[in-house]
CSV table of C-alpha atoms in Angstrom, one decimal:
chain,number,residue,atom,x,y,z
A,5,MET,CA,159.3,11.6,61.7
A,6,ALA,CA,155.8,12.8,60.8
A,7,THR,CA,155.4,13.5,57.1
A,8,PRO,CA,154.7,17.1,56.1
A,9,VAL,CA,151.4,17.5,54.2
A,10,MET,CA,151.7,19.7,51.1
A,11,ILE,CA,148.8,21.3,49.2
A,12,GLY,CA,149.2,21.8,45.5
A,13,MET,CA,152.7,20.3,45.3
A,14,PRO,CA,153.8,16.9,43.8
A,15,ARG,CA,154.4,14.3,46.5
A,16,LEU,CA,158.0,13.9,45.2
A,17,ALA,CA,158.9,17.2,46.9
A,18,ALA,CA,158.3,15.8,50.3
A,19,SER,CA,161.1,13.3,49.9
A,20,GLY,CA,163.7,16.0,49.9
A,21,ALA,CA,163.1,16.8,53.5
A,22,ALA,CA,165.4,14.1,54.8
A,23,ASP,CA,168.3,15.4,52.8
A,24,HIS,CA,168.3,18.6,54.8
A,25,GLU,CA,167.7,17.2,58.3
A,26,SER,CA,171.2,16.0,59.3
A,27,ASP,CA,172.3,19.4,60.7
A,28,PRO,CA,169.4,21.3,62.3
A,29,ARG,CA,171.6,24.4,62.6
A,30,ALA,CA,172.6,24.6,59.0
A,31,PRO,CA,171.4,27.8,57.2
A,32,LEU,CA,168.1,27.5,55.3
A,33,VAL,CA,169.4,27.8,51.8
A,34,ASP,CA,167.2,27.1,48.8
A,35,ARG,CA,168.2,25.7,45.3
A,36,PHE,CA,168.9,29.2,44.1
A,37,GLY,CA,171.3,30.2,46.9
A,38,ARG,CA,168.9,32.4,48.9
A,39,VAL,CA,169.5,32.2,52.6
A,40,HIS,CA,166.3,32.5,54.6
A,41,ARG,CA,166.5,34.7,57.7
A,42,ASP,CA,163.0,36.1,58.1
A,43,LEU,CA,159.8,34.2,59.3
A,44,ARG,CA,156.4,36.0,59.1
A,45,ILE,CA,154.2,34.5,61.8
A,46,SER,CA,150.4,35.1,61.4
A,47,LEU,CA,148.6,35.0,64.7
A,48,THR,CA,145.0,35.1,63.5
A,49,ASP,CA,143.1,35.4,60.3
A,50,ARG,CA,140.5,37.7,61.9
A,51,CYS,CA,140.7,41.5,61.6
A,52,SER,CA,139.0,44.6,63.1
A,53,LEU,CA,138.6,46.1,59.6
A,54,ARG,CA,137.1,44.9,56.3
A,55,CYS,CA,139.3,46.5,53.7
A,56,THR,CA,137.7,46.2,50.2
A,57,TYR,CA,140.9,44.9,48.6
A,58,CYS,CA,141.3,42.2,51.3
A,59,MET,CA,138.1,40.6,52.4
A,60,PRO,CA,134.3,41.0,52.0
A,61,GLU,CA,132.3,42.8,54.7
A,62,GLN,CA,130.1,39.7,55.4
A,63,GLY,CA,130.3,36.0,55.0
A,64,ASN,CA,133.9,35.4,55.8
A,65,GLU,CA,134.9,31.8,56.6
A,66,TRP,CA,137.3,32.0,59.5
A,67,LEU,CA,139.8,29.4,60.4
A,68,ALA,CA,138.5,26.8,63.0
A,69,LYS,CA,139.6,27.8,66.5
A,70,THR,CA,141.0,24.3,67.1
A,71,SER,CA,143.4,24.7,64.1
A,72,ILE,CA,144.9,28.0,65.4
A,73,LEU,CA,148.4,27.5,66.7
A,74,THR,CA,148.8,27.8,70.5
A,75,LEU,CA,151.5,30.0,72.0
A,76,ASP,CA,153.6,26.9,72.8
A,77,GLU,CA,153.3,25.7,69.2
A,78,ILE,CA,154.3,29.1,67.8
A,79,GLU,CA,157.3,29.2,70.1
A,80,ARG,CA,158.4,25.7,69.1
A,81,VAL,CA,158.4,26.6,65.4
A,82,ALA,CA,160.2,29.9,66.1
A,83,ARG,CA,162.9,28.1,68.1
A,84,GLY,CA,163.4,25.6,65.2
A,85,ALA,CA,163.6,28.5,62.8
A,86,ALA,CA,166.1,30.4,65.0
A,87,ASP,CA,168.3,27.3,65.3
A,88,ALA,CA,168.4,27.3,61.5
A,89,GLY,CA,169.6,30.9,61.2
A,90,VAL,CA,166.3,32.9,61.1
A,91,SER,CA,167.0,36.2,62.8
A,92,THR,CA,163.8,38.2,62.4
A,93,PHE,CA,160.2,37.3,63.3
A,94,ARG,CA,157.4,39.5,62.1
A,95,LEU,CA,154.0,39.1,63.8
A,96,THR,CA,151.1,39.6,61.4
A,97,GLY,CA,147.4,38.7,60.9
A,98,GLY,CA,144.7,39.4,60.1
A,99,GLU,CA,145.2,41.8,63.0
A,100,PRO,CA,147.7,40.5,65.5
A,101,LEU,CA,146.4,42.7,68.3
A,102,LEU,CA,143.2,40.7,68.3
A,103,ARG,CA,145.1,37.9,69.8
A,104,PRO,CA,144.3,37.9,73.6
A,105,ASP,CA,147.8,36.6,74.5
A,106,ILE,CA,149.7,39.0,72.2
A,107,VAL,CA,151.9,40.3,74.9
A,108,GLU,CA,152.9,36.8,76.0
A,109,VAL,CA,153.5,35.9,72.4
A,110,VAL,CA,156.0,38.8,72.1
A,111,ARG,CA,157.6,38.0,75.4
A,112,CYS,CA,158.2,34.3,74.5
A,113,LEU,CA,159.5,35.0,71.0
A,114,ALA,CA,161.7,37.9,72.1
A,115,ALA,CA,163.4,35.5,74.6
A,116,ILE,CA,164.6,33.1,71.9
A,117,ARG,CA,168.3,32.9,71.3
A,118,ARG,CA,170.1,31.8,68.1
A,119,PRO,CA,172.9,29.2,68.2
A,120,ASP,CA,175.6,31.9,68.7
A,121,GLY,CA,173.7,33.3,71.7
A,122,SER,CA,172.5,36.4,69.9
A,123,GLY,CA,168.8,37.5,70.2
A,124,VAL,CA,166.2,37.8,67.4
A,125,GLU,CA,164.5,40.9,66.1
A,126,LEU,CA,160.8,40.9,66.7
A,127,ALA,CA,158.6,43.1,64.5
A,128,MET,CA,154.9,43.5,64.1
A,129,THR,CA,152.5,44.7,61.3
A,130,THR,CA,149.3,46.1,62.6
A,131,ASN,CA,146.4,48.3,61.6
A,132,GLY,CA,147.0,50.3,64.8
A,133,ILE,CA,143.6,49.8,66.5
A,134,ARG,CA,144.2,49.1,70.2
A,135,LEU,CA,147.9,49.9,69.7
A,136,ASP,CA,147.9,52.9,72.1
A,137,GLU,CA,146.5,50.6,74.8
A,138,VAL,CA,149.0,47.8,74.6
A,139,LEU,CA,152.1,49.4,73.2
A,140,PRO,CA,153.9,49.9,76.5
A,141,ASP,CA,153.4,46.3,77.4
A,142,LEU,CA,154.6,45.2,74.0
A,143,ILE,CA,157.8,47.2,74.3
A,144,ALA,CA,158.4,45.9,77.8
A,145,ALA,CA,157.9,42.4,76.4
A,146,GLY,CA,160.6,42.9,73.8
A,147,LEU,CA,159.0,44.2,70.6
A,148,SER,CA,161.7,45.7,68.3
A,149,ARG,CA,159.9,47.4,65.4
A,150,LEU,CA,156.5,48.4,64.1
A,151,ASN,CA,154.8,48.7,60.7
A,152,ILE,CA,151.3,50.3,60.8
A,153,SER,CA,148.9,50.1,57.9
A,154,ILE,CA,147.1,53.2,56.9
A,155,ASP,CA,145.8,53.7,53.3
A,156,THR,CA,144.3,57.2,53.9
A,157,ILE,CA,144.1,59.9,56.5
A,158,ARG,CA,140.7,61.2,55.3
A,159,ARG,CA,138.0,59.9,57.7
A,160,ASP,CA,135.2,59.5,55.1
A,161,ARG,CA,137.5,57.7,52.7
A,162,PHE,CA,138.9,55.5,55.5
A,163,HIS,CA,135.3,54.5,56.4
A,164,ALA,CA,134.4,53.6,52.8
A,165,LEU,CA,137.6,51.7,52.3
A,166,THR,CA,137.7,49.7,55.5
A,167,ARG,CA,133.9,49.6,56.1
A,168,ARG,CA,134.6,50.7,59.6
A,169,ASP,CA,134.8,54.3,61.1
A,170,ARG,CA,138.0,53.6,63.0
A,171,LEU,CA,140.4,56.2,61.7
A,172,PRO,CA,140.6,58.1,65.1
A,173,ASP,CA,141.7,54.8,66.7
A,174,VAL,CA,144.4,54.2,64.1
A,175,LEU,CA,145.7,57.8,64.5
A,176,ARG,CA,145.9,57.3,68.2
A,177,GLY,CA,148.0,54.1,67.6
A,178,ILE,CA,150.3,56.0,65.2
A,179,ALA,CA,150.7,58.8,67.7
A,180,ALA,CA,151.6,56.3,70.4
A,181,ALA,CA,154.2,54.6,68.2
A,182,ALA,CA,155.6,58.0,67.1
A,183,ALA,CA,156.1,58.8,70.8
A,184,SER,CA,157.8,55.5,71.5
A,185,PRO,CA,161.4,54.5,71.1
A,186,LEU,CA,160.6,52.0,68.4
A,187,ARG,CA,162.5,52.9,65.2
A,188,PRO,CA,162.4,52.7,62.3
A,189,LEU,CA,158.7,53.3,62.3
A,190,LYS,CA,157.0,52.5,59.0
A,191,LEU,CA,153.6,53.3,57.7
A,192,ASN,CA,152.2,51.1,54.9
A,193,ALA,CA,149.6,52.1,52.3
A,194,VAL,CA,148.3,50.1,49.3
A,195,ALA,CA,148.2,52.5,46.4
A,196,MET,CA,144.8,52.2,44.6
A,197,ARG,CA,143.6,53.9,41.5
A,198,GLY,CA,140.6,56.1,42.0
A,199,VAL,CA,140.7,55.5,45.8
A,200,ASN,CA,143.8,57.1,47.3
A,201,ASP,CA,146.1,57.8,44.4
A,202,ASP,CA,145.4,61.5,44.8
A,203,GLU,CA,146.7,61.3,48.4
A,204,LEU,CA,150.2,60.0,48.0
A,205,VAL,CA,152.0,63.3,48.7
A,206,GLU,CA,149.6,63.9,51.6
A,207,LEU,CA,150.4,60.5,53.1
A,208,VAL,CA,154.2,61.1,52.8
A,209,ALA,CA,153.9,64.5,54.5
A,210,PHE,CA,151.9,62.9,57.3
A,211,ALA,CA,154.5,60.2,57.8
A,212,ARG,CA,157.3,62.7,58.0
A,213,GLU,CA,155.4,64.6,60.7
A,214,GLN,CA,155.3,61.3,62.7
A,215,GLY,CA,159.0,60.6,62.2
A,216,ALA,CA,158.0,57.6,60.1
A,217,GLN,CA,158.9,56.2,56.7
A,218,MET,CA,155.9,56.0,54.3
A,219,ARG,CA,155.9,52.9,52.2
A,220,PHE,CA,153.6,52.4,49.2
A,221,ILE,CA,152.6,48.9,48.1
A,222,GLU,CA,151.5,47.9,44.7
A,223,GLN,CA,148.1,46.2,45.0
A,224,MET,CA,148.6,42.5,44.6
A,225,PRO,CA,146.3,39.6,43.6
A,226,LEU,CA,145.6,38.5,47.2
A,227,ASP,CA,142.0,39.6,47.8
A,228,ALA,CA,139.6,36.9,49.1
A,229,GLY,CA,137.1,37.7,46.3
A,230,HIS,CA,139.8,37.3,43.5
A,231,THR,CA,138.7,40.5,41.8
A,232,TRP,CA,142.3,41.9,41.4
A,233,ASP,CA,142.7,43.7,38.1
A,234,ARG,CA,146.2,44.7,37.0
A,235,ALA,CA,144.9,47.6,35.0
A,236,GLN,CA,143.6,49.2,38.2
A,237,MET,CA,146.9,48.9,40.0
A,238,VAL,CA,148.9,52.0,40.7
A,239,THR,CA,152.5,51.1,39.6
A,240,ARG,CA,155.8,51.9,41.1
A,241,GLU,CA,156.6,54.4,38.2
A,242,GLU,CA,153.3,56.2,38.8
A,243,ILE,CA,154.0,56.5,42.5
A,244,LEU,CA,157.5,57.8,41.8
A,245,ALA,CA,156.1,60.4,39.3
A,246,ALA,CA,153.6,61.7,41.8
A,247,LEU,CA,156.1,62.1,44.6
A,248,SER,CA,158.8,63.5,42.3
A,249,ALA,CA,156.5,66.3,41.3
A,250,ARG,CA,156.7,67.5,45.0
A,251,TRP,CA,160.2,66.4,46.2
A,252,ARG,CA,163.6,65.4,44.9
A,253,LEU,CA,164.0,61.7,45.4
A,254,ASP,CA,167.4,60.1,45.6
A,255,PRO,CA,167.7,56.3,45.5
A,256,ILE,CA,169.3,54.7,48.6
A,257,PRO,CA,171.6,51.8,47.7
A,258,GLY,CA,172.0,48.6,49.7
A,259,ARG,CA,168.5,47.2,49.6
A,260,GLY,CA,169.6,43.6,50.2
A,261,GLY,CA,166.6,41.3,50.9
A,262,ALA,CA,164.3,44.2,52.0
A,263,PRO,CA,161.0,44.3,50.1
A,264,ALA,CA,161.0,48.1,49.8
A,265,GLU,CA,163.2,50.2,47.5
A,266,ARG,CA,163.9,53.5,49.4
A,267,TRP,CA,164.5,57.1,48.3
A,268,SER,CA,165.7,60.0,50.4
A,269,ILE,CA,163.5,63.1,50.3
A,270,ASP,CA,165.1,66.4,49.3
A,271,GLY,CA,168.4,65.4,50.7
A,272,THR,CA,167.1,64.9,54.2
A,273,ALA,CA,167.2,61.9,56.5
A,274,ASP,CA,163.5,61.4,55.7
A,275,THR,CA,162.8,58.5,53.3
A,276,VAL,CA,160.0,56.9,51.3
A,277,GLY,CA,159.7,53.3,50.2
A,278,ILE,CA,157.9,51.4,47.5
A,279,ILE,CA,157.2,47.7,47.5
A,280,ALA,CA,156.7,46.9,43.8
A,281,SER,CA,156.0,43.2,44.0
A,282,VAL,CA,154.2,43.2,40.7
A,283,THR,CA,156.2,45.5,38.4
A,284,ALA,CA,159.6,45.2,40.0
A,285,PRO,CA,159.7,42.0,41.9
A,286,PHE,CA,162.5,41.3,44.3
A,287,CYS,CA,162.2,37.5,44.3
A,288,GLY,CA,165.9,37.0,43.6
A,289,ASP,CA,166.8,38.3,47.0
A,290,CYS,CA,163.8,37.0,48.9
A,291,ASP,CA,164.8,35.6,52.4
A,292,ARG,CA,161.3,35.1,53.8
A,293,LEU,CA,159.1,32.2,54.9
A,294,ARG,CA,155.6,32.4,56.2
A,295,LEU,CA,153.7,30.6,58.9
A,296,THR,CA,149.9,30.8,58.8
A,297,ALA,CA,147.8,31.0,61.9
A,298,ASP,CA,146.7,27.4,61.3
A,299,GLY,CA,150.2,26.0,61.0
A,300,GLN,CA,150.8,26.0,57.3
A,301,LEU,CA,154.4,26.9,56.2
A,302,ARG,CA,154.6,28.8,52.9
A,303,ASN,CA,157.8,29.7,51.0
A,304,CYS,CA,156.2,32.5,49.0
A,305,LEU,CA,153.3,34.9,49.5
A,306,PHE,CA,151.8,33.8,46.2
A,307,SER,CA,152.5,30.1,46.6
A,308,SER,CA,149.9,27.5,45.8
A,309,SER,CA,151.7,25.0,48.0
A,310,GLU,CA,151.7,24.7,51.8
A,311,TYR,CA,153.6,22.5,54.2
A,312,ASP,CA,151.4,21.4,57.1
A,313,LEU,CA,153.1,21.7,60.5
A,314,LEU,CA,150.0,21.2,62.6
A,315,PRO,CA,150.1,17.3,62.7
A,316,VAL,CA,153.8,17.5,63.3
A,317,LEU,CA,153.3,19.9,66.2
A,318,ARG,CA,150.6,17.8,67.7
A,319,ALA,CA,152.1,14.4,67.2
A,320,GLY,CA,154.1,14.4,70.4
A,321,SER,CA,157.4,13.6,68.6
A,322,GLU,CA,160.3,12.8,70.9
A,323,ASP,CA,162.6,14.8,68.6
A,324,ASP,CA,160.6,17.9,68.2
A,325,ALA,CA,163.4,20.1,66.9
A,326,ALA,CA,164.5,17.7,64.1
A,327,THR,CA,160.9,17.1,63.0
A,328,ILE,CA,160.1,20.8,62.7
A,329,GLY,CA,163.5,21.5,61.1
A,330,GLY,CA,162.7,18.8,58.5
A,331,VAL,CA,159.5,20.6,57.4
A,332,LEU,CA,161.3,23.9,57.3
A,333,ARG,CA,164.0,22.5,55.1
A,334,ALA,CA,161.5,20.8,52.8
A,335,CYS,CA,159.6,24.0,52.4
A,336,VAL,CA,162.8,25.9,51.5
A,337,ALA,CA,163.9,23.2,49.1
A,338,GLY,CA,160.6,23.5,47.3
A,339,LYS,CA,160.8,27.3,46.8
A,340,LEU,CA,160.5,28.5,43.2
A,341,PRO,CA,162.7,31.2,41.6
A,342,GLY,CA,159.8,33.7,41.6
A,343,HIS,CA,156.1,34.3,41.9
A,344,ALA,CA,155.4,34.5,38.1
A,345,ILE,CA,152.6,37.0,38.4
A,346,ASP,CA,153.3,38.1,34.8
A,347,ASP,CA,153.1,34.5,33.5
A,348,PRO,CA,149.8,33.6,31.8
A,349,SER,CA,149.7,30.4,33.9
A,350,PHE,CA,149.7,32.3,37.2
A,351,LEU,CA,146.9,31.4,39.6
A,352,GLN,CA,146.0,33.5,42.5
A,353,PRO,CA,146.4,31.8,45.9
A,354,LEU,CA,143.2,30.2,47.3
A,355,ARG,CA,143.8,32.0,50.6
A,356,GLY,CA,143.2,35.7,50.9
A,357,MET,CA,145.9,37.9,52.5
A,358,ASN,CA,144.2,37.9,55.9
A,359,ALA,CA,144.5,34.1,56.0
A,360,ILE,CA,148.1,34.0,54.7
A,361,GLY,CA,149.6,36.7,56.9
A,362,GLY,CA,150.9,40.1,55.9
């Protein structure tokens, strides 16, 4: 078997891979009993926007085209993950709709079956640009759910934040999604002090008009420039206070491994969510793994370690499933109990969010 390459992790961790390879269909359970059922698959590190909290406007160092996983390679990893119990794939970027073969990617992954014959759920996170053009084909190919990122609905503010005047394109994408059968439809916004923290109620009202759930995300240390400042982050409690001044919010139990806490709005079926990865982390219930566009497997969004699948995928192994499964299990075995953002020793990942995958 090809040996997985790990960045920032002691070599000793690699030796645990063989201990988990005997049954390729055994669940992906880590040392803390967390069963992994969700794989986030980044299709590209490129994006049609340049959000200030994510990447600089100029001078970005993109991944080499030769390192980007092919459709066949993505499918092979996904099949190995499904064999081990993963039931949800989420396509991310960068911006996944920039991938020319995006419809084929969806079609291939949606056709994957788990060992019991059941299908997988295929979701996507997108900025919505081009969504109105390709959404019918994506749905026909098997897309199950959509998350659309929108931090503001004010055009001048959107232009300043993303360095692109593309809000009309995003709104067309949201309108197309609202008119589609895909549910639940979720809109994501990073809450930022002095940027859009005065727009939280407005964003929830907009989402309700679209039949969507608004979800606010605490700003995390994942910007390519490493300029994150916790003091500038809008916290979960601040978000709740702003929304509670307008509506009655009732907590919805049964979160499970979902990243967002949810509240019902004024006793209706409408909900709002908050992903508080910094002030109220949900690491104890995390069931996610991440595959970067260049074939690096990550067991945490904030990890400094990566398990390199690219040489495994391109080695021409006769036992492809066992080889991929071995790397998946080594990655899960090396997962830490939490991201430790509040620990003084915490180091921000070298990759920015666009290169890790949303």
